[in-house]
Amino acid sequence: MFETINELRSQNGLPPYSRNALLEQAALLHAQDTAQQGELTHTGSDGSNVTTRIERTGYAAVGLSEITVTGNSVEWAINWWMDEQPPNDPNRSAILSDTYVDIGVAVVEAGNTHHFVAVLAQPQ
């Protein structure tokens, strides 16, 4: 997923995101939590939001975003995010942002589907 997102950025004249272990931890823990809940949502089972989850890892962000989707493959997830049309394209806009520089991605299998989570941020 990381490589595909950076390939899309390159195709759009944007620099690659840097893979960040702290953001990856936030993405993985949220993907695991939503898989356990059986529902993909931006709110954790403990009521947390993406800002809280990133802060818990120790990453100090000045800007951040979280994109999520359930599906059967990385290709399907990326296509779903990229098929959004402006101005209603928050996931596509996050992938093609010129604000964020770091990313963490996670995929967690849950029965017949997968929970895909990407956390993007700009460090302080």
PDB file of C-alpha atoms in Angstrom:
ATOM      1  CA  MET A   1       0.000   0.000   0.000  1.00  0.00           C
ATOM      2  CA  PHE A   2       2.844   2.377   0.910  1.00  0.00           C
ATOM      3  CA  GLU A   3       4.545   1.885  -2.449  1.00  0.00           C
ATOM      4  CA  THR A   4       1.298   2.288  -4.405  1.00  0.00           C
ATOM      5  CA  ILE A   5       0.461   5.550  -2.642  1.00  0.00           C
ATOM      6  CA  ASN A   6       3.921   6.928  -3.377  1.00  0.00           C
ATOM      7  CA  GLU A   7       3.644   5.807  -6.996  1.00  0.00           C
ATOM      8  CA  LEU A   8       0.393   7.786  -7.301  1.00  0.00           C
ATOM      9  CA  ARG A   9       2.081  10.802  -5.742  1.00  0.00           C
ATOM     10  CA  SER A  10       4.927  10.552  -8.230  1.00  0.00           C
ATOM     11  CA  GLN A  11       2.469  10.347 -11.134  1.00  0.00           C
ATOM     12  CA  ASN A  12       0.954  13.591  -9.862  1.00  0.00           C
ATOM     13  CA  GLY A  13       4.278  15.419  -9.510  1.00  0.00           C
ATOM     14  CA  LEU A  14       4.424  15.096  -5.724  1.00  0.00           C
ATOM     15  CA  PRO A  15       7.291  13.915  -3.533  1.00  0.00           C
ATOM     16  CA  PRO A  16       6.974  10.542  -1.813  1.00  0.00           C
ATOM     17  CA  TYR A  17       5.724  10.209   1.730  1.00  0.00           C
ATOM     18  CA  SER A  18       8.242   8.998   4.293  1.00  0.00           C
ATOM     19  CA  ARG A  19       7.222   5.838   6.073  1.00  0.00           C
ATOM     20  CA  ASN A  20       6.931   6.559   9.791  1.00  0.00           C
ATOM     21  CA  ALA A  21       6.913   3.807  12.414  1.00  0.00           C
ATOM     22  CA  LEU A  22       4.874   5.839  14.923  1.00  0.00           C
ATOM     23  CA  LEU A  23       2.158   6.603  12.381  1.00  0.00           C
ATOM     24  CA  GLU A  24       2.240   2.962  11.306  1.00  0.00           C
ATOM     25  CA  GLN A  25       1.649   1.978  14.936  1.00  0.00           C
ATOM     26  CA  ALA A  26      -1.359   4.337  15.149  1.00  0.00           C
ATOM     27  CA  ALA A  27      -2.763   2.928  11.889  1.00  0.00           C
ATOM     28  CA  LEU A  28      -2.244  -0.692  12.933  1.00  0.00           C
ATOM     29  CA  LEU A  29      -3.787  -0.300  16.374  1.00  0.00           C
ATOM     30  CA  HIS A  30      -6.824   1.433  14.875  1.00  0.00           C
ATOM     31  CA  ALA A  31      -7.207  -1.180  12.114  1.00  0.00           C
ATOM     32  CA  GLN A  32      -7.009  -3.958  14.727  1.00  0.00           C
ATOM     33  CA  ASP A  33      -9.540  -2.171  16.933  1.00  0.00           C
ATOM     34  CA  THR A  34     -12.048  -1.641  14.124  1.00  0.00           C
ATOM     35  CA  ALA A  35     -11.621  -5.212  12.929  1.00  0.00           C
ATOM     36  CA  GLN A  36     -12.390  -6.415  16.446  1.00  0.00           C
ATOM     37  CA  GLN A  37     -15.432  -4.093  16.597  1.00  0.00           C
ATOM     38  CA  GLY A  38     -16.594  -5.362  13.220  1.00  0.00           C
ATOM     39  CA  GLU A  39     -17.079  -1.807  11.964  1.00  0.00           C
ATOM     40  CA  LEU A  40     -14.633   0.563  10.295  1.00  0.00           C
ATOM     41  CA  THR A  41     -15.048   3.996  11.843  1.00  0.00           C
ATOM     42  CA  HIS A  42     -12.794   6.926  12.686  1.00  0.00           C
ATOM     43  CA  THR A  43     -13.720   6.577  16.368  1.00  0.00           C
ATOM     44  CA  GLY A  44     -11.885   3.976  18.413  1.00  0.00           C
ATOM     45  CA  SER A  45     -13.665   1.623  20.800  1.00  0.00           C
ATOM     46  CA  ASP A  46     -12.325   3.814  23.633  1.00  0.00           C
ATOM     47  CA  GLY A  47     -13.782   6.974  22.031  1.00  0.00           C
ATOM     48  CA  SER A  48     -10.409   8.074  20.628  1.00  0.00           C
ATOM     49  CA  ASN A  49      -9.969  10.001  17.398  1.00  0.00           C
ATOM     50  CA  VAL A  50      -6.979  10.110  15.073  1.00  0.00           C
ATOM     51  CA  THR A  51      -5.395  13.033  16.932  1.00  0.00           C
ATOM     52  CA  THR A  52      -5.487  11.123  20.224  1.00  0.00           C
ATOM     53  CA  ARG A  53      -4.164   7.948  18.617  1.00  0.00           C
ATOM     54  CA  ILE A  54      -1.223   9.786  17.037  1.00  0.00           C
ATOM     55  CA  GLU A  55      -0.425  11.618  20.282  1.00  0.00           C
ATOM     56  CA  ARG A  56      -0.342   8.280  22.125  1.00  0.00           C
ATOM     57  CA  THR A  57       2.502   7.123  19.887  1.00  0.00           C
ATOM     58  CA  GLY A  58       4.615  10.176  20.716  1.00  0.00           C
ATOM     59  CA  TYR A  59       4.452  11.668  17.208  1.00  0.00           C
ATOM     60  CA  ALA A  60       4.059  15.464  17.458  1.00  0.00           C
ATOM     61  CA  ALA A  61       1.936  16.587  14.504  1.00  0.00           C
ATOM     62  CA  VAL A  62       0.877  20.027  13.297  1.00  0.00           C
ATOM     63  CA  GLY A  63      -1.398  18.537  10.649  1.00  0.00           C
ATOM     64  CA  LEU A  64      -2.843  15.072  10.230  1.00  0.00           C
ATOM     65  CA  SER A  65      -5.382  12.933   8.451  1.00  0.00           C
ATOM     66  CA  GLU A  66      -6.672   9.387   8.618  1.00  0.00           C
ATOM     67  CA  ILE A  67      -8.195   7.540   5.700  1.00  0.00           C
ATOM     68  CA  THR A  68      -9.968   4.218   6.008  1.00  0.00           C
ATOM     69  CA  VAL A  69     -11.876   1.702   3.933  1.00  0.00           C
ATOM     70  CA  THR A  70     -12.803  -1.961   4.014  1.00  0.00           C
ATOM     71  CA  GLY A  71     -12.341  -4.174   0.987  1.00  0.00           C
ATOM     72  CA  ASN A  72     -10.760  -7.254  -0.494  1.00  0.00           C
ATOM     73  CA  SER A  73      -7.422  -5.948  -1.742  1.00  0.00           C
ATOM     74  CA  VAL A  74      -4.955  -3.076  -1.566  1.00  0.00           C
ATOM     75  CA  GLU A  75      -5.739  -2.300  -5.211  1.00  0.00           C
ATOM     76  CA  TRP A  76      -9.460  -2.064  -4.447  1.00  0.00           C
ATOM     77  CA  ALA A  77      -8.843   0.206  -1.423  1.00  0.00           C
ATOM     78  CA  ILE A  78      -6.565   2.569  -3.347  1.00  0.00           C
ATOM     79  CA  ASN A  79      -9.010   2.720  -6.265  1.00  0.00           C
ATOM     80  CA  TRP A  80     -11.902   3.484  -3.912  1.00  0.00           C
ATOM     81  CA  TRP A  81      -9.961   6.348  -2.335  1.00  0.00           C
ATOM     82  CA  MET A  82      -8.760   7.716  -5.681  1.00  0.00           C
ATOM     83  CA  ASP A  83     -12.155   7.479  -7.417  1.00  0.00           C
ATOM     84  CA  GLU A  84     -13.531  10.311  -5.251  1.00  0.00           C
ATOM     85  CA  GLN A  85     -14.410  13.468  -7.145  1.00  0.00           C
ATOM     86  CA  PRO A  86     -13.620  17.020  -5.983  1.00  0.00           C
ATOM     87  CA  PRO A  87     -14.846  18.737  -3.934  1.00  0.00           C
ATOM     88  CA  ASN A  88     -16.027  15.587  -2.102  1.00  0.00           C
ATOM     89  CA  ASP A  89     -12.666  13.844  -2.060  1.00  0.00           C
ATOM     90  CA  PRO A  90     -11.144  13.849   1.440  1.00  0.00           C
ATOM     91  CA  ASN A  91      -9.342  10.515   0.991  1.00  0.00           C
ATOM     92  CA  ARG A  92      -7.990  11.329  -2.471  1.00  0.00           C
ATOM     93  CA  SER A  93      -6.946  14.777  -1.227  1.00  0.00           C
ATOM     94  CA  ALA A  94      -5.040  13.238   1.675  1.00  0.00           C
ATOM     95  CA  ILE A  95      -3.152  10.892  -0.631  1.00  0.00           C
ATOM     96  CA  LEU A  96      -2.271  13.781  -2.948  1.00  0.00           C
ATOM     97  CA  SER A  97      -1.655  16.351  -0.208  1.00  0.00           C
ATOM     98  CA  ASP A  98       1.278  18.718  -0.409  1.00  0.00           C
ATOM     99  CA  THR A  99       0.995  19.348   3.347  1.00  0.00           C
ATOM    100  CA  TYR A 100       1.737  15.942   4.861  1.00  0.00           C
ATOM    101  CA  VAL A 101       5.187  14.369   4.666  1.00  0.00           C
ATOM    102  CA  ASP A 102       4.893  11.185   6.753  1.00  0.00           C
ATOM    103  CA  ILE A 103       2.613   8.169   6.473  1.00  0.00           C
ATOM    104  CA  GLY A 104       1.831   4.978   8.302  1.00  0.00           C
ATOM    105  CA  VAL A 105      -0.338   2.283   6.738  1.00  0.00           C
ATOM    106  CA  ALA A 106      -1.940  -0.883   8.039  1.00  0.00           C
ATOM    107  CA  VAL A 107      -4.061  -3.719   6.712  1.00  0.00           C
ATOM    108  CA  VAL A 108      -5.864  -6.087   9.066  1.00  0.00           C
ATOM    109  CA  GLU A 109      -7.840  -9.100   7.871  1.00  0.00           C
ATOM    110  CA  ALA A 110     -11.283  -9.506   9.419  1.00  0.00           C
ATOM    111  CA  GLY A 111     -13.225 -12.473   8.132  1.00  0.00           C
ATOM    112  CA  ASN A 112     -13.859 -12.051   4.414  1.00  0.00           C
ATOM    113  CA  THR A 113     -12.631  -8.472   4.254  1.00  0.00           C
ATOM    114  CA  HIS A 114      -9.707  -6.264   5.229  1.00  0.00           C
ATOM    115  CA  HIS A 115      -9.566  -3.024   7.200  1.00  0.00           C
ATOM    116  CA  PHE A 116      -7.254  -0.518   5.482  1.00  0.00           C
ATOM    117  CA  VAL A 117      -6.023   2.480   7.477  1.00  0.00           C
ATOM    118  CA  ALA A 118      -3.547   5.167   6.444  1.00  0.00           C
ATOM    119  CA  VAL A 119      -2.449   7.907   8.817  1.00  0.00           C
ATOM    120  CA  LEU A 120      -0.771  10.940   7.267  1.00  0.00           C
ATOM    121  CA  ALA A 121       0.873  13.803   9.127  1.00  0.00           C
ATOM    122  CA  GLN A 122       3.154  16.800   9.155  1.00  0.00           C
ATOM    123  CA  PRO A 123       5.584  16.790  12.093  1.00  0.00           C
ATOM    124  CA  GLN A 124       6.105  19.808  14.331  1.00  0.00           C
TER     125      GLN A 124
END
